[in-house]
CSV table of C-alpha atoms in Angstrom, one decimal:
chain,number,residue,atom,x,y,z
U,1499,PRO,CA,7.9,21.2,-4.9
U,1500,TYR,CA,11.1,19.7,-6.2
U,1501,VAL,CA,14.8,20.6,-6.4
U,1502,ILE,CA,17.1,20.3,-9.4
U,1503,VAL,CA,20.8,20.3,-8.8
U,1504,CYS,CA,23.0,21.5,-11.8
U,1505,ASN,CA,26.7,21.7,-11.8
U,1506,HIS,CA,27.6,23.9,-14.7
U,1507,GLN,CA,31.1,24.8,-15.7
U,1508,ALA,CA,30.7,28.1,-17.4
U,1509,SER,CA,28.7,31.2,-17.2
U,1510,LEU,CA,27.1,30.6,-20.5
U,1511,ASP,CA,25.8,27.2,-19.2
U,1512,LEU,CA,23.1,29.1,-17.4
U,1513,MET,CA,21.4,30.1,-20.7
U,1514,GLY,CA,21.1,26.6,-21.7
U,1515,MET,CA,19.7,25.4,-18.4
U,1516,VAL,CA,17.1,28.1,-18.5
U,1517,GLU,CA,15.5,26.5,-21.5
U,1518,VAL,CA,15.1,23.0,-19.9
U,1519,ILE,CA,14.3,24.2,-16.2
U,1520,PRO,CA,10.6,24.2,-15.5
U,1521,ASP,CA,8.9,27.7,-15.2
U,1522,ARG,CA,8.2,27.3,-11.5
U,1523,CYS,CA,11.8,26.8,-10.7
U,1524,VAL,CA,14.0,29.5,-9.1
U,1525,PRO,CA,17.8,28.8,-9.2
U,1526,ILE,CA,20.1,29.1,-6.3
U,1527,ALA,CA,23.5,30.9,-7.3
U,1528,LYS,CA,26.7,32.0,-5.4
U,1529,LYS,CA,26.6,35.5,-4.0
U,1530,GLU,CA,29.6,36.5,-6.1
U,1531,LEU,CA,27.2,36.7,-9.2
U,1532,MET,CA,25.3,39.5,-7.5
U,1533,TYR,CA,28.3,41.8,-7.9
U,1534,MET,CA,28.8,41.1,-11.7
U,1535,GLY,CA,27.2,44.3,-12.9
U,1536,MET,CA,24.2,43.8,-15.2
U,1537,VAL,CA,24.3,40.1,-14.8
U,1538,GLY,CA,23.8,40.5,-11.1
U,1539,TRP,CA,21.0,42.8,-11.3
U,1540,ALA,CA,19.2,40.5,-13.9
U,1541,CYS,CA,19.7,37.7,-11.5
U,1542,TRP,CA,18.4,39.5,-8.6
U,1543,LEU,CA,15.3,41.0,-10.5
U,1544,THR,CA,14.4,37.5,-11.7
U,1545,GLY,CA,14.4,36.2,-7.9
U,1546,ILE,CA,17.5,34.0,-8.0
U,1547,ILE,CA,18.4,33.0,-4.4
U,1548,PHE,CA,22.0,33.9,-3.5
U,1549,ILE,CA,24.1,31.9,-1.2
U,1550,ASN,CA,27.5,32.8,0.4
U,1551,ARG,CA,29.6,29.8,-0.2
U,1552,HIS,CA,32.4,31.0,1.9
U,1553,LYS,CA,30.2,31.0,5.1
U,1554,ARG,CA,29.0,27.4,5.4
U,1555,GLU,CA,26.6,28.0,8.1
U,1556,ASP,CA,24.9,31.0,6.4
U,1557,ALA,CA,24.5,28.9,3.1
U,1558,ILE,CA,22.9,26.2,5.1
U,1559,ASP,CA,20.6,28.5,6.7
U,1560,VAL,CA,19.4,30.1,3.4
U,1561,ILE,CA,18.9,26.7,1.8
U,1562,SER,CA,17.0,25.4,4.9
U,1563,GLN,CA,14.9,28.5,5.0
U,1564,THR,CA,14.2,28.1,1.2
U,1565,ALA,CA,13.1,24.4,1.7
U,1566,ARG,CA,10.8,25.2,4.6
U,1567,THR,CA,9.1,27.9,2.7
U,1568,MET,CA,8.7,25.5,-0.3
U,1569,ARG,CA,7.1,22.8,1.9
U,1570,ARG,CA,4.9,25.3,3.8
U,1571,GLU,CA,3.5,27.2,1.0
U,1572,ASN,CA,3.7,24.4,-1.6
U,1573,VAL,CA,5.3,26.6,-4.1
U,1574,ARG,CA,8.4,26.6,-6.1
């Protein structure tokens, strides 16, 4: 398992990142993207993990749980 951290500046950067990110990688995105119509549905259907950046504790919990799952199951 591994973690790649990307700080993109525009929504279109995601398309470029998809080309270089390995196949077994699942992005973590801000929860606001989930409410952007078709983009949100596409993100949800592809398995993107959403975090609430406004609630620090919730975001830390989601990321910690994801890291534990990665280590336990030795998967993406």
